[in-house]
Structures are given as C-alpha cells and as structure tokens.
Amino acid sequence: MRVFASAPGKITLFGEHAVVYGEPAITYTIDKRVHVHLKVRGDSTIKIEARGLQVGGAKLVISGEKIEAEVDAQSLMESLSYVHKALEIASEYCGESKGVEILVESELPVGAGLGTSAAVSAATIAAFCRAMEKELSLEELARLAHRVEIEVQGSASPMDTMTVTYGGLLYIKPAERSFERLEWGSLPVVVGFTPRESNTGKLVAGVRRLVEREEDLIMEIIRTIGKLVDRAREALEEENLEMVGSLMNVNHGLLEALGVSTVKLNEMVYAARAAGALGAKLTGAGGGGCMVALCPGREEEVKASLRAVGGIPLECTFSSRGVEVRVVG
Ligand code: PMV
C-alpha cells in the first residue's frame, strides 16, 4: 500500500520558549508544507530519504541491526531522526512493525523555526497509521507527535505538534494540552530566513540552564511573555495591528534576554522595522532560523530590507489546513 500525508509549517507569532514552562502561545500555520510518501515493504527493512529546500538530501537504511546513512546536509539528518522515532512510536501504537520506504520532501527550510520537525513527525505517524488501517483521532495524532519531539529533543512543549496537526491561527494552552481558534483572515506578514547555528533541543536546554542559574529573574521574564501573549490575543481580536506589532517587538526583546537571538536575526528584525514593519521578532527556537515581520502595505519594502542584510525572504501565506492523509495505491 502507498500513502501520502502532509503537514503545514507554522509561525509562532507569540510565546515560544515560555510555552515550554506552561505559558500560552499564539501560532499560525502557513501554505508551505512537508510531504511524506510512504510505501509498505514486504520485509522489515526501513528506508528513509529526505529532500530539502536548497540543501540536497539524506538517506537512512535500517535493516535488522544494520544502519547505513548517506548525508549531504546535517539538518536533514536531524529530520530523519524524527521520522525514525515517529515510525517507532506509530508502530507501537498500531501494534505492527512493518518495513517501509519513506520519502520526505519539504517546501520549508528544515530546522528553521517553522515547525518542520513537528510536521515531519505528525505526517509520518498519520501515513503509517493509515497504511496499517488503524483509527487515529487528531487528538491522538498530536499526542503521539509530541512524544516524538520529546524523545528526540529531550524536551518540547505540545505547541508545534498541536498547531501542525489541526492548522489555523491558534491560542495554545500547553498546561491543558488544548487550544482555542482565533478568527482572522490572512495576517500581512513577511518571513525572513537565515541559516541556523543551533537546533531546537540545544536552544531549549540553554534557556533551561538560565532558569536553573537565576530562577527568580528568568521565570519573571517567562511569565511576562505569558502576559504579553494574552495582550496580543486581545489586540488580535480587536484587529488592532499597531498593538500586535508593538507586542511583537517586546516579545523579541524578551527572547533576546533569554539568549536565543543572534546578530543576524537582530539585523533582520531591525531592518524590517526600519522598512516600515509595525513589529518584528524572531520566530521559533532562535539561534538563527526565521524571523517574522508584521507589515501591512510594506511587504515589498520589508523583503528588500531583509535581502539587504543577507536574509532570505520566504514567500508564504496563511493556510488553515492541518495534517492531511490519503491512500494513493
Ligand atoms: O524552532 P521550532 O519550530 O522547533 O520551535 C520551537 C519552539 C519552542 O518553544 C522553542 C520549543 C517548544 O517545544 O515549544
């Protein structure tokens, strides 16, 4: 049997990192997706191949105890570990361990802060369960994909996996593992990309070290981010874009205080503001990766300003499509 599944990338508008400590966050899914093609084999061998945007490919073949890897991009190798773990967790859930061939294709830069690891995990689980003809609710899918992120990264909030599973503009409540949908059309945002110098697991661990060293001080910043998310929700509901932008700027400053920004991200954030954005911040775990600017009517100026400081503007718009899966033969 052949199955095709896909899941969207996401932007964190507000609240990354603090969400790991139970604070709310606001996320937004985009029209660029991760695609997973899965074919069930007649033996127990697992072959995983990933092809990414502008970075070449990576392959993993697991046959019994033997593991062979071919990589020309480290970031793709990391995404293969999410696929491998997702298969393990999905096999356990289905009570079936069949050999499969998987091809992952991403329309997003991998490991850039746009939720690609969550999208890869959710789409792989959805594809495997459909191939095994096992019932899987969206709630169960989000829960299993979250387990993949925890096991691969060491620590993760349910934000990314919940967002890419359901799709939409979401107010995430991590403590309750639930969300509320916020009503809005397409927000006029521009996303800028710069290669990452670190990965999500290391960045989350870095913030954890800060919390352990200076708990009172750092938890104050984290709680302030949580309050800011609630203000941002009100501003979004009132369609007050000036306020949303200004809160994005404050959120960026607080993320910088947590040590997750970089010179390149700051340059892009400042360039976007100077080009007329109402607000700009890094999005995702930081350490390079992506930033997002809210810039109604100034999209082209903001894209040019990002290019001028060496950033890559990514064409993307809002899409409320979550995980999708279908049998193709
Ligand atoms: O950079 P991404 O897309 O992996 O997003 C990470 C978001 C964090 O809040 C930093 C971590 C988490 O688990 O929520």
mmCIF file of C-alpha atoms and ligand atoms in Angstrom:
data_model
loop_
_atom_site.group_PDB
_atom_site.id
_atom_site.type_symbol
_atom_site.label_atom_id
_atom_site.label_comp_id
_atom_site.label_asym_id
_atom_site.label_seq_id
_atom_site.Cartn_x
_atom_site.Cartn_y
_atom_site.Cartn_z
ATOM 1 C CA MET A 1 0.000 0.000 0.000
ATOM 2 C CA ARG A 2 1.121 3.574 -0.731
ATOM 3 C CA VAL A 3 0.046 6.513 1.423
ATOM 4 C CA PHE A 4 0.658 10.232 1.068
ATOM 5 C CA ALA A 5 0.479 12.575 4.081
ATOM 6 C CA SER A 6 1.361 16.211 4.516
ATOM 7 C CA ALA A 7 1.503 18.771 7.312
ATOM 8 C CA PRO A 8 1.953 22.551 7.303
ATOM 9 C CA GLY A 9 4.814 24.690 8.547
ATOM 10 C CA LYS A 10 3.954 27.158 11.298
ATOM 11 C CA ILE A 11 4.923 30.576 12.575
ATOM 12 C CA THR A 12 4.957 31.290 16.289
ATOM 13 C CA LEU A 13 3.540 34.799 16.490
ATOM 14 C CA PHE A 14 3.992 34.995 20.264
ATOM 15 C CA GLY A 15 5.204 32.909 23.172
ATOM 16 C CA GLU A 16 7.929 30.483 22.028
ATOM 17 C CA HIS A 17 10.211 29.182 24.812
ATOM 18 C CA ALA A 18 7.849 30.463 27.558
ATOM 19 C CA VAL A 19 5.358 27.850 26.286
ATOM 20 C CA VAL A 20 7.804 25.146 27.463
ATOM 21 C CA TYR A 21 7.134 26.452 31.029
ATOM 22 C CA GLY A 22 3.333 26.295 30.629
ATOM 23 C CA GLU A 23 2.677 29.828 29.336
ATOM 24 C CA PRO A 24 0.245 30.306 26.399
ATOM 25 C CA ALA A 25 1.369 30.975 22.822
ATOM 26 C CA ILE A 26 -0.159 32.123 19.529
ATOM 27 C CA THR A 27 0.684 30.200 16.372
ATOM 28 C CA TYR A 28 -0.267 30.374 12.727
ATOM 29 C CA THR A 29 0.008 27.698 10.014
ATOM 30 C CA ILE A 30 1.285 28.568 6.536
ATOM 31 C CA ASP A 31 0.777 27.293 2.995
ATOM 32 C CA LYS A 32 4.252 25.687 2.755
ATOM 33 C CA ARG A 33 4.148 22.020 3.740
ATOM 34 C CA VAL A 34 6.156 18.897 4.467
ATOM 35 C CA HIS A 35 5.157 15.904 2.293
ATOM 36 C CA VAL A 36 5.614 12.267 3.328
ATOM 37 C CA HIS A 37 5.268 9.438 0.776
ATOM 38 C CA LEU A 38 5.109 6.016 2.448
ATOM 39 C CA LYS A 39 5.188 2.564 0.842
ATOM 40 C CA VAL A 40 4.775 -0.633 2.859
ATOM 41 C CA ARG A 41 7.503 -3.234 2.079
ATOM 42 C CA GLY A 42 7.266 -6.992 2.176
ATOM 43 C CA ASP A 43 10.225 -7.284 4.620
ATOM 44 C CA SER A 44 11.323 -5.491 7.816
ATOM 45 C CA THR A 45 13.802 -3.033 6.230
ATOM 46 C CA ILE A 46 13.168 0.680 6.789
ATOM 47 C CA LYS A 47 14.422 3.118 4.142
ATOM 48 C CA ILE A 48 14.042 6.825 4.816
ATOM 49 C CA GLU A 49 15.045 9.536 2.389
ATOM 50 C CA ALA A 50 14.682 13.284 2.910
ATOM 51 C CA ARG A 51 14.997 16.018 0.300
ATOM 52 C CA GLY A 52 15.081 19.598 1.466
ATOM 53 C CA LEU A 53 14.949 23.050 0.087
ATOM 54 C CA GLN A 54 18.323 24.053 -1.393
ATOM 55 C CA VAL A 55 20.278 21.612 0.796
ATOM 56 C CA GLY A 56 20.436 18.311 -1.091
ATOM 57 C CA GLY A 57 19.394 15.047 0.526
ATOM 58 C CA ALA A 58 19.954 12.438 3.230
ATOM 59 C CA LYS A 59 19.211 8.712 3.384
ATOM 60 C CA LEU A 60 18.924 6.181 6.191
ATOM 61 C CA VAL A 61 18.566 2.418 5.711
ATOM 62 C CA ILE A 62 17.821 0.237 8.753
ATOM 63 C CA SER A 63 17.955 -3.484 8.171
ATOM 64 C CA GLY A 64 17.850 -5.509 11.397
ATOM 65 C CA GLU A 65 20.792 -4.251 13.481
ATOM 66 C CA LYS A 66 22.491 -2.630 10.494
ATOM 67 C CA ILE A 67 22.114 1.148 9.996
ATOM 68 C CA GLU A 68 23.544 2.885 6.920
ATOM 69 C CA ALA A 69 23.388 6.651 6.456
ATOM 70 C CA GLU A 70 24.207 8.855 3.471
ATOM 71 C CA VAL A 71 24.072 12.548 4.217
ATOM 72 C CA ASP A 72 24.915 15.742 2.474
ATOM 73 C CA ALA A 73 23.069 18.014 4.878
ATOM 74 C CA GLN A 74 23.249 17.679 8.656
ATOM 75 C CA SER A 75 19.901 19.424 9.148
ATOM 76 C CA LEU A 76 18.253 16.734 7.026
ATOM 77 C CA MET A 77 19.947 14.016 9.051
ATOM 78 C CA GLU A 78 18.266 15.503 12.120
ATOM 79 C CA SER A 79 14.910 15.387 10.392
ATOM 80 C CA LEU A 80 15.497 11.691 9.619
ATOM 81 C CA SER A 81 15.782 11.009 13.333
ATOM 82 C CA TYR A 82 12.256 12.468 13.778
ATOM 83 C CA VAL A 83 10.938 10.188 11.009
ATOM 84 C CA HIS A 84 12.641 7.166 12.529
ATOM 85 C CA LYS A 85 11.268 7.892 16.017
ATOM 86 C CA ALA A 86 7.802 8.654 14.564
ATOM 87 C CA LEU A 87 7.805 5.232 12.877
ATOM 88 C CA GLU A 88 8.799 3.538 16.126
ATOM 89 C CA ILE A 89 6.017 5.287 18.084
ATOM 90 C CA ALA A 90 3.410 4.722 15.329
ATOM 91 C CA SER A 91 4.362 1.011 15.091
ATOM 92 C CA GLU A 92 3.909 0.651 18.835
ATOM 93 C CA TYR A 93 0.518 2.435 18.654
ATOM 94 C CA CYS A 94 -0.660 0.205 15.789
ATOM 95 C CA GLY A 95 0.855 -2.960 17.253
ATOM 96 C CA GLU A 96 2.508 -3.604 13.840
ATOM 97 C CA SER A 97 6.160 -3.284 12.882
ATOM 98 C CA LYS A 98 6.357 -3.476 9.090
ATOM 99 C CA GLY A 99 9.222 -2.428 6.850
ATOM 100 C CA VAL A 100 8.511 0.788 4.934
ATOM 101 C CA GLU A 101 10.045 3.153 2.417
ATOM 102 C CA ILE A 102 9.568 6.810 3.184
ATOM 103 C CA LEU A 103 10.386 9.867 1.145
ATOM 104 C CA VAL A 104 10.135 13.234 2.916
ATOM 105 C CA GLU A 105 10.031 16.396 0.815
ATOM 106 C CA SER A 106 9.944 19.812 2.416
ATOM 107 C CA GLU A 107 8.789 23.094 0.907
ATOM 108 C CA LEU A 108 10.277 24.764 4.004
ATOM 109 C CA PRO A 109 13.865 25.232 5.102
ATOM 110 C CA VAL A 110 14.382 22.323 7.526
ATOM 111 C CA GLY A 111 15.135 23.120 11.172
ATOM 112 C CA ALA A 112 14.478 26.829 10.704
ATOM 113 C CA GLY A 113 11.938 27.533 13.421
ATOM 114 C CA LEU A 114 8.924 26.855 11.211
ATOM 115 C CA GLY A 115 7.884 23.634 12.925
ATOM 116 C CA THR A 116 9.335 21.260 10.326
ATOM 117 C CA SER A 117 10.216 18.600 12.901
ATOM 118 C CA ALA A 118 6.627 18.617 14.196
ATOM 119 C CA ALA A 119 5.278 18.490 10.631
ATOM 120 C CA VAL A 120 7.594 15.597 9.694
ATOM 121 C CA SER A 121 6.621 13.687 12.865
ATOM 122 C CA ALA A 122 2.859 14.220 12.511
ATOM 123 C CA ALA A 123 2.771 13.419 8.780
ATOM 124 C CA THR A 124 4.850 10.235 9.263
ATOM 125 C CA ILE A 125 2.597 8.956 12.059
ATOM 126 C CA ALA A 126 -0.554 9.791 10.070
ATOM 127 C CA ALA A 127 0.827 7.983 6.993
ATOM 128 C CA PHE A 128 1.912 4.858 8.900
ATOM 129 C CA CYS A 129 -1.377 4.534 10.828
ATOM 130 C CA ARG A 130 -3.394 4.927 7.602
ATOM 131 C CA ALA A 131 -1.224 2.262 5.926
ATOM 132 C CA MET A 132 -1.927 -0.072 8.878
ATOM 133 C CA GLU A 133 -5.652 0.860 8.697
ATOM 134 C CA LYS A 134 -5.585 1.950 12.329
ATOM 135 C CA GLU A 135 -8.056 4.600 13.571
ATOM 136 C CA LEU A 136 -6.280 7.774 14.675
ATOM 137 C CA SER A 137 -8.019 10.890 16.004
ATOM 138 C CA LEU A 138 -6.371 14.299 15.605
ATOM 139 C CA GLU A 139 -6.019 14.459 19.394
ATOM 140 C CA GLU A 140 -4.181 11.134 19.440
ATOM 141 C CA LEU A 141 -2.021 12.179 16.469
ATOM 142 C CA ALA A 142 -0.963 15.424 18.205
ATOM 143 C CA ARG A 143 -0.164 13.456 21.370
ATOM 144 C CA LEU A 144 1.971 10.854 19.549
ATOM 145 C CA ALA A 145 3.822 13.514 17.515
ATOM 146 C CA HIS A 146 4.548 15.397 20.736
ATOM 147 C CA ARG A 147 6.089 12.208 22.166
ATOM 148 C CA VAL A 148 8.389 12.062 19.119
ATOM 149 C CA GLU A 149 9.613 15.618 19.774
ATOM 150 C CA ILE A 150 10.185 14.925 23.473
ATOM 151 C CA GLU A 151 12.140 11.744 22.748
ATOM 152 C CA VAL A 152 14.298 13.256 20.005
ATOM 153 C CA GLN A 153 14.881 16.706 21.563
ATOM 154 C CA GLY A 154 14.756 15.815 25.255
ATOM 155 C CA SER A 155 12.131 18.477 25.958
ATOM 156 C CA ALA A 156 9.313 20.067 23.932
ATOM 157 C CA SER A 157 6.000 21.796 24.513
ATOM 158 C CA PRO A 158 2.899 20.469 22.700
ATOM 159 C CA MET A 159 2.698 23.774 20.750
ATOM 160 C CA ASP A 160 4.228 22.804 17.406
ATOM 161 C CA THR A 161 2.711 19.340 17.127
ATOM 162 C CA MET A 162 -0.767 20.601 18.090
ATOM 163 C CA THR A 163 -0.513 23.504 15.627
ATOM 164 C CA VAL A 164 0.565 21.485 12.600
ATOM 165 C CA THR A 165 -1.946 18.703 13.354
ATOM 166 C CA TYR A 166 -5.010 20.975 13.490
ATOM 167 C CA GLY A 167 -3.890 24.017 11.445
ATOM 168 C CA GLY A 168 -5.127 27.610 11.858
ATOM 169 C CA LEU A 169 -4.483 30.683 13.987
ATOM 170 C CA LEU A 170 -4.365 29.127 17.438
ATOM 171 C CA TYR A 171 -4.131 30.267 21.046
ATOM 172 C CA ILE A 172 -2.246 27.393 22.653
ATOM 173 C CA LYS A 173 -2.860 26.365 26.278
ATOM 174 C CA PRO A 174 0.002 23.944 26.943
ATOM 175 C CA ALA A 175 -0.930 23.031 30.515
ATOM 176 C CA GLU A 176 -4.312 21.734 29.324
ATOM 177 C CA ARG A 177 -2.887 20.386 26.037
ATOM 178 C CA SER A 178 -5.635 22.316 24.292
ATOM 179 C CA PHE A 179 -6.145 25.387 22.123
ATOM 180 C CA GLU A 180 -8.733 27.917 21.039
ATOM 181 C CA ARG A 181 -9.120 29.069 17.447
ATOM 182 C CA LEU A 182 -8.729 32.802 16.853
ATOM 183 C CA GLU A 183 -10.685 34.249 13.967
ATOM 184 C CA TRP A 184 -8.688 36.275 11.481
ATOM 185 C CA GLY A 185 -8.118 36.225 7.721
ATOM 186 C CA SER A 186 -4.551 36.324 6.482
ATOM 187 C CA LEU A 187 -2.192 38.425 8.607
ATOM 188 C CA PRO A 188 0.088 40.601 6.433
ATOM 189 C CA VAL A 189 3.397 39.062 7.500
ATOM 190 C CA VAL A 190 6.765 38.536 5.846
ATOM 191 C CA VAL A 191 9.073 35.746 6.999
ATOM 192 C CA GLY A 192 12.846 36.028 6.698
ATOM 193 C CA PHE A 193 15.315 33.162 6.912
ATOM 194 C CA THR A 194 18.963 32.877 7.876
ATOM 195 C CA PRO A 195 20.753 29.525 8.342
ATOM 196 C CA ARG A 196 20.577 28.171 11.887
ATOM 197 C CA GLU A 197 23.641 27.944 14.090
ATOM 198 C CA SER A 198 21.959 25.659 16.613
ATOM 199 C CA ASN A 199 18.985 23.302 16.968
ATOM 200 C CA THR A 200 15.754 23.423 18.989
ATOM 201 C CA GLY A 201 16.919 20.906 21.618
ATOM 202 C CA LYS A 202 20.103 22.869 22.373
ATOM 203 C CA LEU A 203 18.285 26.226 22.489
ATOM 204 C CA VAL A 204 15.595 24.912 24.861
ATOM 205 C CA ALA A 205 18.369 23.415 27.029
ATOM 206 C CA GLY A 206 20.179 26.783 27.043
ATOM 207 C CA VAL A 207 17.087 28.545 28.411
ATOM 208 C CA ARG A 208 16.695 25.738 30.969
ATOM 209 C CA ARG A 209 20.256 26.391 32.196
ATOM 210 C CA LEU A 210 19.433 30.093 32.611
ATOM 211 C CA VAL A 211 16.316 29.193 34.621
ATOM 212 C CA GLU A 212 18.357 26.882 36.843
ATOM 213 C CA ARG A 213 21.025 29.529 37.412
ATOM 214 C CA GLU A 214 18.751 32.547 38.020
ATOM 215 C CA GLU A 215 15.310 31.104 38.626
ATOM 216 C CA ASP A 216 13.552 34.195 40.088
ATOM 217 C CA LEU A 217 14.830 36.533 37.417
ATOM 218 C CA ILE A 218 14.343 34.308 34.394
ATOM 219 C CA MET A 219 10.934 32.943 35.444
ATOM 220 C CA GLU A 220 9.826 36.587 35.715
ATOM 221 C CA ILE A 221 10.722 37.046 32.011
ATOM 222 C CA ILE A 222 8.907 33.841 31.113
ATOM 223 C CA ARG A 223 5.760 34.905 32.985
ATOM 224 C CA THR A 224 5.923 38.337 31.338
ATOM 225 C CA ILE A 225 5.942 36.623 27.935
ATOM 226 C CA GLY A 226 2.794 34.731 29.026
ATOM 227 C CA LYS A 227 1.054 38.025 29.963
ATOM 228 C CA LEU A 228 2.133 39.555 26.678
ATOM 229 C CA VAL A 229 0.556 36.637 24.778
ATOM 230 C CA ASP A 230 -2.798 37.370 26.426
ATOM 231 C CA ARG A 231 -2.499 41.074 25.489
ATOM 232 C CA ALA A 232 -1.640 40.036 21.928
ATOM 233 C CA ARG A 233 -4.729 37.840 21.788
ATOM 234 C CA GLU A 234 -6.892 40.825 22.789
ATOM 235 C CA ALA A 235 -5.158 43.018 20.204
ATOM 236 C CA LEU A 236 -5.769 40.383 17.503
ATOM 237 C CA GLU A 237 -9.426 40.073 18.487
ATOM 238 C CA GLU A 238 -9.770 43.874 18.324
ATOM 239 C CA GLU A 239 -7.946 43.836 14.942
ATOM 240 C CA ASN A 240 -5.502 46.349 16.417
ATOM 241 C CA LEU A 241 -2.471 45.639 14.233
ATOM 242 C CA GLU A 242 -0.416 48.527 15.673
ATOM 243 C CA MET A 243 -0.682 46.921 19.110
ATOM 244 C CA VAL A 244 0.056 43.427 17.727
ATOM 245 C CA GLY A 245 3.226 44.805 16.083
ATOM 246 C CA SER A 246 4.333 46.634 19.173
ATOM 247 C CA LEU A 247 3.864 43.471 21.281
ATOM 248 C CA MET A 248 5.932 41.511 18.729
ATOM 249 C CA ASN A 249 8.773 43.981 19.355
ATOM 250 C CA VAL A 250 8.502 43.489 23.119
ATOM 251 C CA ASN A 251 8.412 39.708 22.668
ATOM 252 C CA HIS A 252 11.603 39.859 20.583
ATOM 253 C CA GLY A 253 13.343 41.848 23.321
ATOM 254 C CA LEU A 254 12.346 39.270 25.921
ATOM 255 C CA LEU A 255 13.538 36.394 23.702
ATOM 256 C CA GLU A 256 16.825 38.191 23.347
ATOM 257 C CA ALA A 257 17.006 38.420 27.129
ATOM 258 C CA LEU A 258 16.633 34.613 27.154
ATOM 259 C CA GLY A 259 19.725 34.421 24.930
ATOM 260 C CA VAL A 260 18.139 32.845 21.852
ATOM 261 C CA SER A 261 18.582 35.595 19.265
ATOM 262 C CA THR A 262 21.645 36.096 17.060
ATOM 263 C CA VAL A 263 23.330 39.075 15.424
ATOM 264 C CA LYS A 264 21.895 38.053 12.035
ATOM 265 C CA LEU A 265 18.347 37.671 13.403
ATOM 266 C CA ASN A 266 18.599 41.054 15.136
ATOM 267 C CA GLU A 267 19.840 42.661 11.916
ATOM 268 C CA MET A 268 16.838 41.261 10.054
ATOM 269 C CA VAL A 269 14.405 42.334 12.794
ATOM 270 C CA TYR A 270 15.798 45.893 12.851
ATOM 271 C CA ALA A 271 15.931 46.101 9.044
ATOM 272 C CA ALA A 272 12.259 45.083 8.814
ATOM 273 C CA ARG A 273 11.224 47.687 11.397
ATOM 274 C CA ALA A 274 13.222 50.396 9.599
ATOM 275 C CA ALA A 275 11.455 49.422 6.347
ATOM 276 C CA GLY A 276 8.059 50.124 7.901
ATOM 277 C CA ALA A 277 7.057 46.905 9.698
ATOM 278 C CA LEU A 278 4.676 47.517 12.625
ATOM 279 C CA GLY A 279 6.609 44.874 14.538
ATOM 280 C CA ALA A 280 9.199 42.135 14.010
ATOM 281 C CA LYS A 281 10.560 39.273 16.077
ATOM 282 C CA LEU A 282 12.392 36.002 15.758
ATOM 283 C CA THR A 283 10.058 33.031 15.424
ATOM 284 C CA GLY A 284 10.653 29.512 16.737
ATOM 285 C CA ALA A 285 13.583 28.442 18.849
ATOM 286 C CA GLY A 286 16.018 31.098 17.519
ATOM 287 C CA GLY A 287 19.782 30.602 17.165
ATOM 288 C CA GLY A 288 19.331 31.751 13.547
ATOM 289 C CA GLY A 289 16.421 30.376 11.551
ATOM 290 C CA CYS A 290 13.425 32.613 10.957
ATOM 291 C CA MET A 291 12.029 35.992 11.910
ATOM 292 C CA VAL A 292 8.575 37.344 11.185
ATOM 293 C CA ALA A 293 7.536 40.924 10.453
ATOM 294 C CA LEU A 294 4.009 42.347 10.538
ATOM 295 C CA CYS A 295 3.994 44.834 7.691
ATOM 296 C CA PRO A 296 0.630 45.707 6.106
ATOM 297 C CA GLY A 297 1.222 47.549 2.812
ATOM 298 C CA ARG A 298 5.027 47.405 3.239
ATOM 299 C CA GLU A 299 5.662 43.778 2.248
ATOM 300 C CA GLU A 300 7.933 44.519 -0.731
ATOM 301 C CA GLU A 301 9.995 47.128 1.187
ATOM 302 C CA VAL A 302 10.442 44.690 4.084
ATOM 303 C CA LYS A 303 11.538 41.850 1.764
ATOM 304 C CA ALA A 304 14.108 44.184 0.130
ATOM 305 C CA SER A 305 15.380 45.256 3.562
ATOM 306 C CA LEU A 306 15.859 41.612 4.586
ATOM 307 C CA ARG A 307 17.831 40.880 1.388
ATOM 308 C CA ALA A 308 19.988 43.944 2.063
ATOM 309 C CA VAL A 309 21.241 42.408 5.334
ATOM 310 C CA GLY A 310 21.764 38.937 3.807
ATOM 311 C CA GLY A 311 18.415 37.399 4.870
ATOM 312 C CA ILE A 312 16.224 35.305 2.574
ATOM 313 C CA PRO A 313 12.546 36.336 2.393
ATOM 314 C CA LEU A 314 10.246 33.302 2.215
ATOM 315 C CA GLU A 315 7.030 33.532 0.214
ATOM 316 C CA CYS A 316 4.247 32.190 2.403
ATOM 317 C CA THR A 317 0.673 32.994 3.337
ATOM 318 C CA PHE A 318 -1.747 31.776 5.969
ATOM 319 C CA SER A 319 -3.412 28.406 5.443
ATOM 320 C CA SER A 320 -5.711 26.721 7.935
ATOM 321 C CA ARG A 321 -5.031 23.205 6.570
ATOM 322 C CA GLY A 322 -3.641 20.839 9.194
ATOM 323 C CA VAL A 323 -2.429 17.277 8.623
ATOM 324 C CA GLU A 324 -3.912 15.574 5.550
ATOM 325 C CA VAL A 325 -3.559 11.916 4.618
ATOM 326 C CA ARG A 326 -4.762 9.737 1.742
ATOM 327 C CA VAL A 327 -4.173 6.303 0.250
ATOM 328 C CA VAL A 328 -2.673 6.615 -3.236
ATOM 329 C CA GLY A 329 -2.490 2.985 -4.332
HETATM 330 O O1 PMV B 1 12.056 26.286 16.179
HETATM 331 P P1 PMV B 1 10.938 25.330 16.289
HETATM 332 O O2 PMV B 1 9.997 25.371 15.136
HETATM 333 O O3 PMV B 1 11.414 23.933 16.587
HETATM 334 O O4 PMV B 1 10.026 25.804 17.544
HETATM 335 C C1 PMV B 1 10.454 25.600 18.858
HETATM 336 C C2 PMV B 1 9.520 26.263 19.840
HETATM 337 C C3 PMV B 1 10.000 26.260 21.301
HETATM 338 O O5 PMV B 1 9.007 26.969 22.053
HETATM 339 C C4 PMV B 1 11.323 26.975 21.457
HETATM 340 C C5 PMV B 1 10.143 24.857 21.870
HETATM 341 C C6 PMV B 1 8.841 24.125 22.173
HETATM 342 O O6 PMV B 1 8.920 22.913 22.377
HETATM 343 O O7 PMV B 1 7.764 24.751 22.229
#
